[in-house]
Short mmCIF file of C-alpha atoms in Angstrom, two decimals:
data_model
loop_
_atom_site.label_atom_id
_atom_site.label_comp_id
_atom_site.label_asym_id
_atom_site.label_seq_id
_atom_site.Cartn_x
_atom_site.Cartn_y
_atom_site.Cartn_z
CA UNK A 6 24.10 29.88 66.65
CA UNK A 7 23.97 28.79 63.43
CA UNK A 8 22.42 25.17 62.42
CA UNK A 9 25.34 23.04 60.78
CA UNK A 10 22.88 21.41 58.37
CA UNK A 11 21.89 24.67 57.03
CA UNK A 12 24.04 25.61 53.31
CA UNK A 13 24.14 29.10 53.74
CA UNK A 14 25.21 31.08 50.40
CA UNK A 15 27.82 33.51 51.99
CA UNK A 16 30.08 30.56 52.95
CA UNK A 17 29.98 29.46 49.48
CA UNK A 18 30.67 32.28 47.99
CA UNK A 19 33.72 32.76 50.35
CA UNK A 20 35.61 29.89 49.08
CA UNK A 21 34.88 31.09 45.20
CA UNK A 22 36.26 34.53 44.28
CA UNK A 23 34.32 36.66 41.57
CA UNK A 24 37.06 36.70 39.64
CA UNK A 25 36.08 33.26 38.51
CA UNK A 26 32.22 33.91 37.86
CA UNK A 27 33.78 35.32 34.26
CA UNK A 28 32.38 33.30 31.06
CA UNK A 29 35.64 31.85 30.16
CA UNK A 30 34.77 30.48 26.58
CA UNK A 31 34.18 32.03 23.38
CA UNK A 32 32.07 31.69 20.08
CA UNK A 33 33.02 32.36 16.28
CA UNK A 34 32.51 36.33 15.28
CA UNK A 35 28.85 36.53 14.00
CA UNK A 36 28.15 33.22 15.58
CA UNK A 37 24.46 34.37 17.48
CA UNK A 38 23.17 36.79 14.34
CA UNK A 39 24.29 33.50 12.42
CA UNK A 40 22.25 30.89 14.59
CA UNK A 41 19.54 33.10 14.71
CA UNK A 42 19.49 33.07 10.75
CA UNK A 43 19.83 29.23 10.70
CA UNK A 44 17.11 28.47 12.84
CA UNK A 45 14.28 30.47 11.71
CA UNK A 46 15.46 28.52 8.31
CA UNK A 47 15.13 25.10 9.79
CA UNK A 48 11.79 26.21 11.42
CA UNK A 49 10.67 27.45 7.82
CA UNK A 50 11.82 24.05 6.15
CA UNK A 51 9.64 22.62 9.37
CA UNK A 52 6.50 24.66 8.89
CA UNK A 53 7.25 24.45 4.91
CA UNK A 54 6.95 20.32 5.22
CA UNK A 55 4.04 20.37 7.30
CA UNK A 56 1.75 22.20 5.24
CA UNK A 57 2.98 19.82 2.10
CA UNK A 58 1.54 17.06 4.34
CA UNK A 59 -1.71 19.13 5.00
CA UNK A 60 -4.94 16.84 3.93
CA UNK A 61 -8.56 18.07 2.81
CA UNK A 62 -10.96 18.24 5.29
CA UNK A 63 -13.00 15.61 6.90
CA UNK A 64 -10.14 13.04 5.15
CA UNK A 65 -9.52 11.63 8.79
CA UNK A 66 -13.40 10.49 9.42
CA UNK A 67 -13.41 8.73 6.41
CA UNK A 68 -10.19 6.83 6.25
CA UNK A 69 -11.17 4.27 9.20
CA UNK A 70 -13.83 3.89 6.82
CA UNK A 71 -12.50 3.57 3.66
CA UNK A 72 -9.84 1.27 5.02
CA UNK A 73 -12.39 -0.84 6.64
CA UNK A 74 -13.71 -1.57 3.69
CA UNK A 75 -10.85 -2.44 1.92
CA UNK A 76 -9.96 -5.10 4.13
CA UNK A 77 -13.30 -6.43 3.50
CA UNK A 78 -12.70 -6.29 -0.62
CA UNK A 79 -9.28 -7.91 0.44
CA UNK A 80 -11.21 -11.04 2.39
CA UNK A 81 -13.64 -11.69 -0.19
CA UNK A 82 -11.16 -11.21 -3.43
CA UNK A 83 -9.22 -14.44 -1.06
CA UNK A 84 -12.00 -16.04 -0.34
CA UNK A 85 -13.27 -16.29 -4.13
CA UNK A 86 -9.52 -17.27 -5.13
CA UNK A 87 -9.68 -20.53 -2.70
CA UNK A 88 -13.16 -21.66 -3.55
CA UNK A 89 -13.06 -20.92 -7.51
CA UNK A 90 -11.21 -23.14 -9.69
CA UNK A 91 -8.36 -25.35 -9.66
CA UNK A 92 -5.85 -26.66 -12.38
CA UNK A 93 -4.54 -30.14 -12.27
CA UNK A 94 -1.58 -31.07 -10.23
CA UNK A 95 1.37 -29.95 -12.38
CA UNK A 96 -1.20 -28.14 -15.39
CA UNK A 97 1.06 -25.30 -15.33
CA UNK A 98 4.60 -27.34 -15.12
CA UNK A 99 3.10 -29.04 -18.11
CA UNK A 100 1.69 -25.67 -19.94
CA UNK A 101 4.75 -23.93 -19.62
CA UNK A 102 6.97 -26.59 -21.19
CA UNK A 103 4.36 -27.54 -24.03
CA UNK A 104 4.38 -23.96 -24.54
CA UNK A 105 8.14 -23.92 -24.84
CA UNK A 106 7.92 -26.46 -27.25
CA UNK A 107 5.57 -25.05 -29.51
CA UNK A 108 7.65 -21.80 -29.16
CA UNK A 109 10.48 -23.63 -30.28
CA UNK A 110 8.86 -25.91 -32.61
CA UNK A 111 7.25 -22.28 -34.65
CA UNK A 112 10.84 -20.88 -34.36
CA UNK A 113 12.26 -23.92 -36.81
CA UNK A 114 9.94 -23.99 -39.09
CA UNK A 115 9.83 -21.07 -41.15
CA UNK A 116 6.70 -21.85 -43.12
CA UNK A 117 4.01 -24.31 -42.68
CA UNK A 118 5.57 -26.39 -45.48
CA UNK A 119 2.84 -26.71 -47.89
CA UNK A 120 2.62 -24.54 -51.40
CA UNK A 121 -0.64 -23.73 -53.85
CA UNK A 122 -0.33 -23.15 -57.77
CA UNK A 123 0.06 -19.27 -58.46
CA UNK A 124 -3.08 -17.38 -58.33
CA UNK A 125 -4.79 -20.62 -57.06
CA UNK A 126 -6.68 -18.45 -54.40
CA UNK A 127 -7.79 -15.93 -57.20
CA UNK A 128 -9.27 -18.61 -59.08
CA UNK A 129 -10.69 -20.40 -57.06
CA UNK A 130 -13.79 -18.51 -56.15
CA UNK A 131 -14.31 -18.35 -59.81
CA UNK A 132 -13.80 -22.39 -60.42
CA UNK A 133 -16.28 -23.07 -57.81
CA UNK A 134 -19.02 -21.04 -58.97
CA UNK A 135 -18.41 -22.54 -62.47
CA UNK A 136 -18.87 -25.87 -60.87
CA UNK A 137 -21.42 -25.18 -59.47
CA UNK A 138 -23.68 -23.96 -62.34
CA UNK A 139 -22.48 -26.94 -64.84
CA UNK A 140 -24.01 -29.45 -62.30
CA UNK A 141 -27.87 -30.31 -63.22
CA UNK A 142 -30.11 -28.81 -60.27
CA UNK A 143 -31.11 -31.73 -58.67
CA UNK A 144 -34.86 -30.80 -56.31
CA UNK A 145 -34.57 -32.81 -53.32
CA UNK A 146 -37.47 -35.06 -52.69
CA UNK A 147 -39.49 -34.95 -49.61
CA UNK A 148 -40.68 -37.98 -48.36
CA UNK A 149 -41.16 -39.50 -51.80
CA UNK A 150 -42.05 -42.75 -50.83
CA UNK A 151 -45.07 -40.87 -48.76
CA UNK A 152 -46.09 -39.22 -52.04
CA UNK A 153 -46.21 -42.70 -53.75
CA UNK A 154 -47.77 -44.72 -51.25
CA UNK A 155 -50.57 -42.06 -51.39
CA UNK A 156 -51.32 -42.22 -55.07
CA UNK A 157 -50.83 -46.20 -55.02
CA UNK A 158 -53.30 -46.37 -52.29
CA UNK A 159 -55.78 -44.08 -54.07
CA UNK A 160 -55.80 -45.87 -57.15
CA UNK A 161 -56.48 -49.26 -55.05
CA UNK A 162 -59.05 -47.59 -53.01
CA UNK A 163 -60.54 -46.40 -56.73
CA UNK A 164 -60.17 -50.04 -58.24
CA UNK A 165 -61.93 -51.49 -54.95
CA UNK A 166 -64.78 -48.83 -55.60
CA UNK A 167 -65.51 -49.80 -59.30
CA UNK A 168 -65.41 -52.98 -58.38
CA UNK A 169 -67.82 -52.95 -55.73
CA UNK A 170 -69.86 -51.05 -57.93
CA UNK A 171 -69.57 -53.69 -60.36
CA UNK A 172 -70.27 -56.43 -58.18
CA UNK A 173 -73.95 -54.92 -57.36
CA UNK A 174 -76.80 -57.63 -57.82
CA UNK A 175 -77.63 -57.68 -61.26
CA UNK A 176 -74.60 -56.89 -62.86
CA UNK A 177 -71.90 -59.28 -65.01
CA UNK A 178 -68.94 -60.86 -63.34
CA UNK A 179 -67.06 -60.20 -66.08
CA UNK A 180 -67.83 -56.23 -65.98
CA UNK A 181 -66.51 -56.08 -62.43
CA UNK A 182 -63.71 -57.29 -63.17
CA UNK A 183 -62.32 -55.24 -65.96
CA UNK A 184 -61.94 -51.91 -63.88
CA UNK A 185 -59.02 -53.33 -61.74
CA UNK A 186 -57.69 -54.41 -64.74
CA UNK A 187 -57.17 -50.63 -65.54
CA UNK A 188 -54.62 -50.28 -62.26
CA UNK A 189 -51.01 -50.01 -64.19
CA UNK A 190 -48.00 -52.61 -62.73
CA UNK A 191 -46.14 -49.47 -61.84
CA UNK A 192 -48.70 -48.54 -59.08
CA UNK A 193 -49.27 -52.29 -57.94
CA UNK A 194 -45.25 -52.14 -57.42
CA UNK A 195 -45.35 -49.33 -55.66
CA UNK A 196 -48.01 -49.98 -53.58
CA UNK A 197 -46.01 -53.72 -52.65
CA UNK A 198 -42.60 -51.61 -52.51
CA UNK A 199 -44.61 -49.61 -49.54
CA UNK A 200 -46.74 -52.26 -47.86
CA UNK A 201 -46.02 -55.50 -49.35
CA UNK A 202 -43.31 -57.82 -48.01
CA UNK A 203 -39.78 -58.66 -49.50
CA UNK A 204 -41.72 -61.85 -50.94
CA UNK A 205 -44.43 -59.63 -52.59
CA UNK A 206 -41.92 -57.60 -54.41
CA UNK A 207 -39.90 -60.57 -55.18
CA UNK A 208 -43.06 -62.54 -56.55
CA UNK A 209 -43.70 -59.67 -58.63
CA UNK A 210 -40.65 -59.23 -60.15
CA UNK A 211 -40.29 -62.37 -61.39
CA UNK A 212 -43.95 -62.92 -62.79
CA UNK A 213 -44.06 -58.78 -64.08
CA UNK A 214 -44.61 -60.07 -67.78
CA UNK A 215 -46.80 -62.34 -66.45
CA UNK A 216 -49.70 -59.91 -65.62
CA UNK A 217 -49.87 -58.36 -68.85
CA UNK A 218 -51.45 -60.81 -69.87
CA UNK A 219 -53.54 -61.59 -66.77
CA UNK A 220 -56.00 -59.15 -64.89
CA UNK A 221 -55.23 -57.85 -61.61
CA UNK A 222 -56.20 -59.56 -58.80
CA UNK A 223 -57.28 -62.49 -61.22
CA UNK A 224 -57.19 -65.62 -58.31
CA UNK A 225 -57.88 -63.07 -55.45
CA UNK A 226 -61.61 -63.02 -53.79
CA UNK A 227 -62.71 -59.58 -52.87
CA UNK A 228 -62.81 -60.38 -48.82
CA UNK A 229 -59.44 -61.20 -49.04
CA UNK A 230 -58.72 -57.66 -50.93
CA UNK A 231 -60.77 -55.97 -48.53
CA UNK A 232 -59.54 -57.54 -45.15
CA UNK A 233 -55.80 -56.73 -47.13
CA UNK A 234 -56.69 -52.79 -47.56
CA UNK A 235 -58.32 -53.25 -43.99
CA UNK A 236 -54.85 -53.89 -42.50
CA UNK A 237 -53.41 -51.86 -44.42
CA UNK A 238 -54.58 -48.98 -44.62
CA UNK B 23 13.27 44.46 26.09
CA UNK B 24 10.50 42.62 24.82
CA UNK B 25 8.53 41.54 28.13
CA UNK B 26 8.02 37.45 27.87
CA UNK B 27 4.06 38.07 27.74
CA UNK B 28 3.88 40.59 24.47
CA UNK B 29 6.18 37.19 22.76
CA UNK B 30 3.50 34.62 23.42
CA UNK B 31 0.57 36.93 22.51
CA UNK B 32 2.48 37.47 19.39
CA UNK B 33 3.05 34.21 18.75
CA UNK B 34 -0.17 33.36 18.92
CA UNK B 35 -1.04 35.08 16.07
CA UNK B 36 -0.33 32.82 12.79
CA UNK B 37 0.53 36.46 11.28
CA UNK B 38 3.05 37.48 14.04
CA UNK B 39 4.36 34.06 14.84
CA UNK B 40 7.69 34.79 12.99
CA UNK B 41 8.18 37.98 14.48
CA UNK B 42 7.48 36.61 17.74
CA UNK B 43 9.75 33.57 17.54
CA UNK B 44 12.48 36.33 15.98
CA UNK B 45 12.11 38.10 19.16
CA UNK B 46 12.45 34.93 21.60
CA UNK B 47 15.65 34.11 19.68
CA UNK B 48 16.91 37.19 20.09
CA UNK B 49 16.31 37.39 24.05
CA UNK B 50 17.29 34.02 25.17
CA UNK B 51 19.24 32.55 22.51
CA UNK B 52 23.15 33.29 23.64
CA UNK B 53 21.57 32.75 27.55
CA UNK B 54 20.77 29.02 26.49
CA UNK B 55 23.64 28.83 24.60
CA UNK B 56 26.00 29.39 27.15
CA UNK B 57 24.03 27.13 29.52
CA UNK B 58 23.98 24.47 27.42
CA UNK B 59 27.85 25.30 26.33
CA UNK B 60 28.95 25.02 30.20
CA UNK B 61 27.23 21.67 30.17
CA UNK B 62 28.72 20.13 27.09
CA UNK B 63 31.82 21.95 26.52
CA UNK B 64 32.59 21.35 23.04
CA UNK B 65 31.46 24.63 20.81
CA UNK B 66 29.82 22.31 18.17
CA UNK B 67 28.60 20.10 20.62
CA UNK B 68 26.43 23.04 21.88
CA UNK B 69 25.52 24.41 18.34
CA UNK B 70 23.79 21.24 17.41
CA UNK B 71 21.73 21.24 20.52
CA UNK B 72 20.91 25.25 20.53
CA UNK B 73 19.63 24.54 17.29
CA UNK B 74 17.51 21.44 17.54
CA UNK B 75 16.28 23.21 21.46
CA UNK B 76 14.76 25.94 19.70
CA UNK B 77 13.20 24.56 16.46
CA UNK B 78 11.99 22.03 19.86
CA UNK B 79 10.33 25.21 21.37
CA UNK B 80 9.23 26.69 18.10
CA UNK B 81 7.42 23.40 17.94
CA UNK B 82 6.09 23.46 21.31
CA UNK B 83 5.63 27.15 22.22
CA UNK B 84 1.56 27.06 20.86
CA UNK B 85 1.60 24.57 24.29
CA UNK B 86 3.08 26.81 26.92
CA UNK B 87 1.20 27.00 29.97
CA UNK B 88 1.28 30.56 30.89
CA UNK B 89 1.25 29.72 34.84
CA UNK B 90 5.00 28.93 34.46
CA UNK B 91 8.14 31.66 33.60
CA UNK B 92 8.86 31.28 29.80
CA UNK B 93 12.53 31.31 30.58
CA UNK B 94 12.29 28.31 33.12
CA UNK B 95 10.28 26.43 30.40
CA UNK B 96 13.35 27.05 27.81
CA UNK B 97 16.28 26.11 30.61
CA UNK B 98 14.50 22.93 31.41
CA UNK B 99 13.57 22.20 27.90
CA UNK B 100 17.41 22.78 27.00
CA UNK B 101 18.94 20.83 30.65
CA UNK B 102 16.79 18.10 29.35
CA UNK B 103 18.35 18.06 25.95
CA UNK B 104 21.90 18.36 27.64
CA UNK B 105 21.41 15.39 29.74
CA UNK B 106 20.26 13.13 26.91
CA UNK B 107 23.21 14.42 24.79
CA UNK B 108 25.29 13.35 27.77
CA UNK B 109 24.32 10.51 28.61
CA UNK B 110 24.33 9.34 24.40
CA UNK B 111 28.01 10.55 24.52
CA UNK B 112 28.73 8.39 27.69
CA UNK B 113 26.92 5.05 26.19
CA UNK B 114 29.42 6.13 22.64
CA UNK B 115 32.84 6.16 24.82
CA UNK B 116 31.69 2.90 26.99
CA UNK B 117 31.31 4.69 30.15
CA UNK B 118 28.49 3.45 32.50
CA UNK B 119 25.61 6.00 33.02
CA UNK B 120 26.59 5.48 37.02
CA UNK B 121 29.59 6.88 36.84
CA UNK B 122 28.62 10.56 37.53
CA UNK B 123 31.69 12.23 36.80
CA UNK B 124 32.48 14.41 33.93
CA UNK B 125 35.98 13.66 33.43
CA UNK B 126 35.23 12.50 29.78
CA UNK B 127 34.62 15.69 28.70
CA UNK B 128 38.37 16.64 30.40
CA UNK B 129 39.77 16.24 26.42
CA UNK B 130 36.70 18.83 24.58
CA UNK B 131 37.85 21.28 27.39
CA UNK B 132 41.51 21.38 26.11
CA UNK B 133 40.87 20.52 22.78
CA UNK B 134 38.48 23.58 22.56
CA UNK B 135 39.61 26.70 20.17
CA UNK B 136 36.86 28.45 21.70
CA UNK B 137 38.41 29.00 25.68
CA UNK B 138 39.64 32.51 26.31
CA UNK B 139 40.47 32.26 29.75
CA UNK B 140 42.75 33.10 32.74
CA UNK B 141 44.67 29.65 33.76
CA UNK B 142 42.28 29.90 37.23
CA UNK B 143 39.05 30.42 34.98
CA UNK B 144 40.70 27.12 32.81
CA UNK B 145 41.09 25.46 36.74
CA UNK B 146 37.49 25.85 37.76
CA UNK B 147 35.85 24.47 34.41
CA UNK B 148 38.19 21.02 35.40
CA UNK B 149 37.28 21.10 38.84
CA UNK B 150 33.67 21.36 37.84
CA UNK B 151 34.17 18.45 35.36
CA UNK B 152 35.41 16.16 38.42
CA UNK B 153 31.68 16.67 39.95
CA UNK B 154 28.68 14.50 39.34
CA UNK B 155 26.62 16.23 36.85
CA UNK B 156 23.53 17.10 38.81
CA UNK B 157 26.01 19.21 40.85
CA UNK B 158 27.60 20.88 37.98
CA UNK B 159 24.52 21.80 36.86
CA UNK B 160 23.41 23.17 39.93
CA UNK B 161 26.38 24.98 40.30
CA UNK B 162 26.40 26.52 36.93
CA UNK B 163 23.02 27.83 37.16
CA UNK B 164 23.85 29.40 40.27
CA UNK B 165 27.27 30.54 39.94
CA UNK B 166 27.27 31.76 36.88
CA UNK B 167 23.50 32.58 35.93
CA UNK B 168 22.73 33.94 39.06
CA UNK B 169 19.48 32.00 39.07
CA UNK B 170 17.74 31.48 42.16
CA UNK B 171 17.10 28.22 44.24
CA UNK B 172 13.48 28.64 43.48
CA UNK B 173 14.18 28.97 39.66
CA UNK B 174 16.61 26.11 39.09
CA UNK B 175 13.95 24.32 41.47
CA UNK B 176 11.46 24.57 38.61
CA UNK B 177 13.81 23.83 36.30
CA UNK B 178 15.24 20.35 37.43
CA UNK B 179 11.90 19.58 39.70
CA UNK B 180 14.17 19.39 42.77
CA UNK B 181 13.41 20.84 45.89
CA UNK B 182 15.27 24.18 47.28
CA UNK B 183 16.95 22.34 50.24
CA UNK B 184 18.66 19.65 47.88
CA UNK B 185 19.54 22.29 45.58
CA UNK B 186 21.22 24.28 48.43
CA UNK B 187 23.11 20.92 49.75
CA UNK B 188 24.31 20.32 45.87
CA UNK B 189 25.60 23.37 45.79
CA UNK B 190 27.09 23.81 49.16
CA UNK B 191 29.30 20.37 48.12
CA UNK B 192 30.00 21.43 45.03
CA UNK B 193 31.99 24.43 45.85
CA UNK B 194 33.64 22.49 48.67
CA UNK B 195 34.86 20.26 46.40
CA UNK B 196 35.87 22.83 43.96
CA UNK B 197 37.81 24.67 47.15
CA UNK B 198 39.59 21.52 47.83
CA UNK B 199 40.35 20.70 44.10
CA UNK B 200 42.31 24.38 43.73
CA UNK B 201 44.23 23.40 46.92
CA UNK B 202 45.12 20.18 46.36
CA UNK B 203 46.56 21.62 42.08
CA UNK B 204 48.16 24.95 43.68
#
């Protein structure tokens, strides 16, 4: 007895004749040596692309790598940007439209407006040195009032000695005095110019012909000279 | 012929691949085709897929496991292909995927300048379009491969007894369509 939930083939087959089991479509003449053809081509163009795309060895280890530290030159190039330097609020509003001014300002004006005599630039290398040579050489003094006060002072200091000399016991008055008479008005002024006040110089030039026919320091005791140079000096 | 073992060997040997993939065309290339042509009808229809199958299993072939039959490994590479095809062609002429008939491929089967059969050979392909398409498959591997339950097993991972019950219906249904168009 057969089991009704068994699918047994022969019953199948029974209801199908083998007249049916026949391939009823067709393909194109040539069609299979033509496919063949067609896809060992594509396979080439496959294997073809593939070794294009081949890469040199070990390049896989080192791209993690070399990506890596990109990203890293990518974080600090940003993080230099934001903490370097800043332009006023609306600098480069402002730049671009001075700059389009002066753009448009150069493109109206031709030429800068001003003219020179022909040849002026020729010449004047040559008018300058010409200048130059006709004008007296003048030495530039260094410190001259130093130099002055230095001379004026030794000639004081030399008057003070003769007349020191002159004043030891035993000798005339009148022979002490005539050394400082010696000192010449243009030294006394300079020495006054250099350590005298306004007054001095103003006393002097008003009394200069007056101590021609005087002797220096005529009216003057010697402490008083001496306690003068003292300060002074 | 070429024994399925002396192919693999050759082809993997970077200076026989060619030669070996030449020979695998040349054995199982019109057997897919006309498996994948039963499924899909339409002659360019089943062109398109032949072609992108094998450059598939020239891609893949370095990967065969050798515990399993070469030729099962192309069907199921190839059903696989069909029944994405199908289902891509269903989603294009708004048909829901749960509809498991295969009426809408009724036109490519009339439309077709490549049928050359009797009017009862042009009967059965529309009865077998009326079935669900696991069945149709089923049945074509059987009835017209002559592949056994254990090999279309292996190819569409279903067990033996389901295939026999898809089958069994599946000429029923057939039996009763020629009755009820006689």
């Amino acid at each position: 007895m057969k089991d009704k939930h068994t699918y047994h083939d022969s019953e199948a087959s029974g209801l199908l004749p083998d007249a049916l089991r026949v391939n009823p479509y067709t393909v194109p003449a040539g069609y299979f040596e033509e496919m063949q053809r067609y896809i060992l081509q594509r396979c080439n163009v496959i294997k073809a692309s593939e070794d294009a795309f081949d890469v040199p060895p070990g390049y896989f280890e080192q791209l993690e790598q070399r990506i890596l530290a990109n990203v890293k030159e990518q974080k600090l190039k940003s993080a230099v940007s934001e903490a370097g330097f800043i332009a006023p609020e609306g600098y480069f509003n402002k730049l671009e439209e001075q700059s389009f001014n002066l753009y448009k300002l150069q493109e109206k004006t031709d030429s800068p407006g001003f003219t020179v005599p022909g040849n002026y630039f020729d010449a004047l290398r040559e008018r300058t040195l010409r200048r130059a040579l006709a004008v007296p050489a003048t030495s530039r003094k260094l410190a001259p009032v130093r130099w002055v006060a230095y001379a004026a002072a030794a000639c004081i200091a030399l008057a003070v000695g003769i007349t020191g000399l002159l004043r030891l016991p035993g000798q005339d008055q009148a022979i002490t005095r005539e050394p400082l008479a010696l000192v010449s008005d243009q030294d006394i002024i300079n020495y006054l110019e250099l350590y005298g006040t306004t007054s001095d110089i103003t006393y002097i030039s008003e009394h200069l012909e007056d101590f021609g026919e005087r002797n220096i320091g005529e009216g003057l005791n010697e402490e008083d000279i001496e306690a003068y140079l003292n300060n002074t000096l | 012929m070429i024994e399925d073992a002396q192919i693999l060997e050759k082809f993997a040997d970077a200076r026989t691949r060619d030669e070996a993939f030449s020979l695998l065309l040349k054995k199982y290339q019109q057997k897919i085709y006309w498996h994948v042509r039963r499924l899909v009808i339409d002659h360019d229809d089943a062109d398109d897929l032949v072609q992108d199958i094998f450059v598939k299993v020239w891609k893949n072939l370095g990967n065969f496991r050798e515990d399993a039959q070469l030729y099962t490994w192309l069907y199921r590479i190839a059903t696989n292909e069909c029944i994405t095809f199908l289902n891509k062609k269903k989603q294009r002429q708004n048909i829901s995927l749960d509809d498991e008939s295969s009426a809408y491929l009724a036109d490519s089967l009339t439309d077709t300048s490549y049928f050359n059969g009797t009017q009862a050979q042009l009967k059965l392909q529309q009865a077998l379009l009326t079935l669900p398409e696991k069945q149709r498959l089923v049945f074509n591997m059987k009835y017209f491969d002559d592949l056994k339950y254990e090999e279309i097993s292996e190819i569409v991972g279903t067990s033996v007894g389901a295939l026999k019950a898809s089958y069994h219906l599946a000429v029923k249904k057939i039996a009763q369509f020629f009755e009820a168009n006689d």
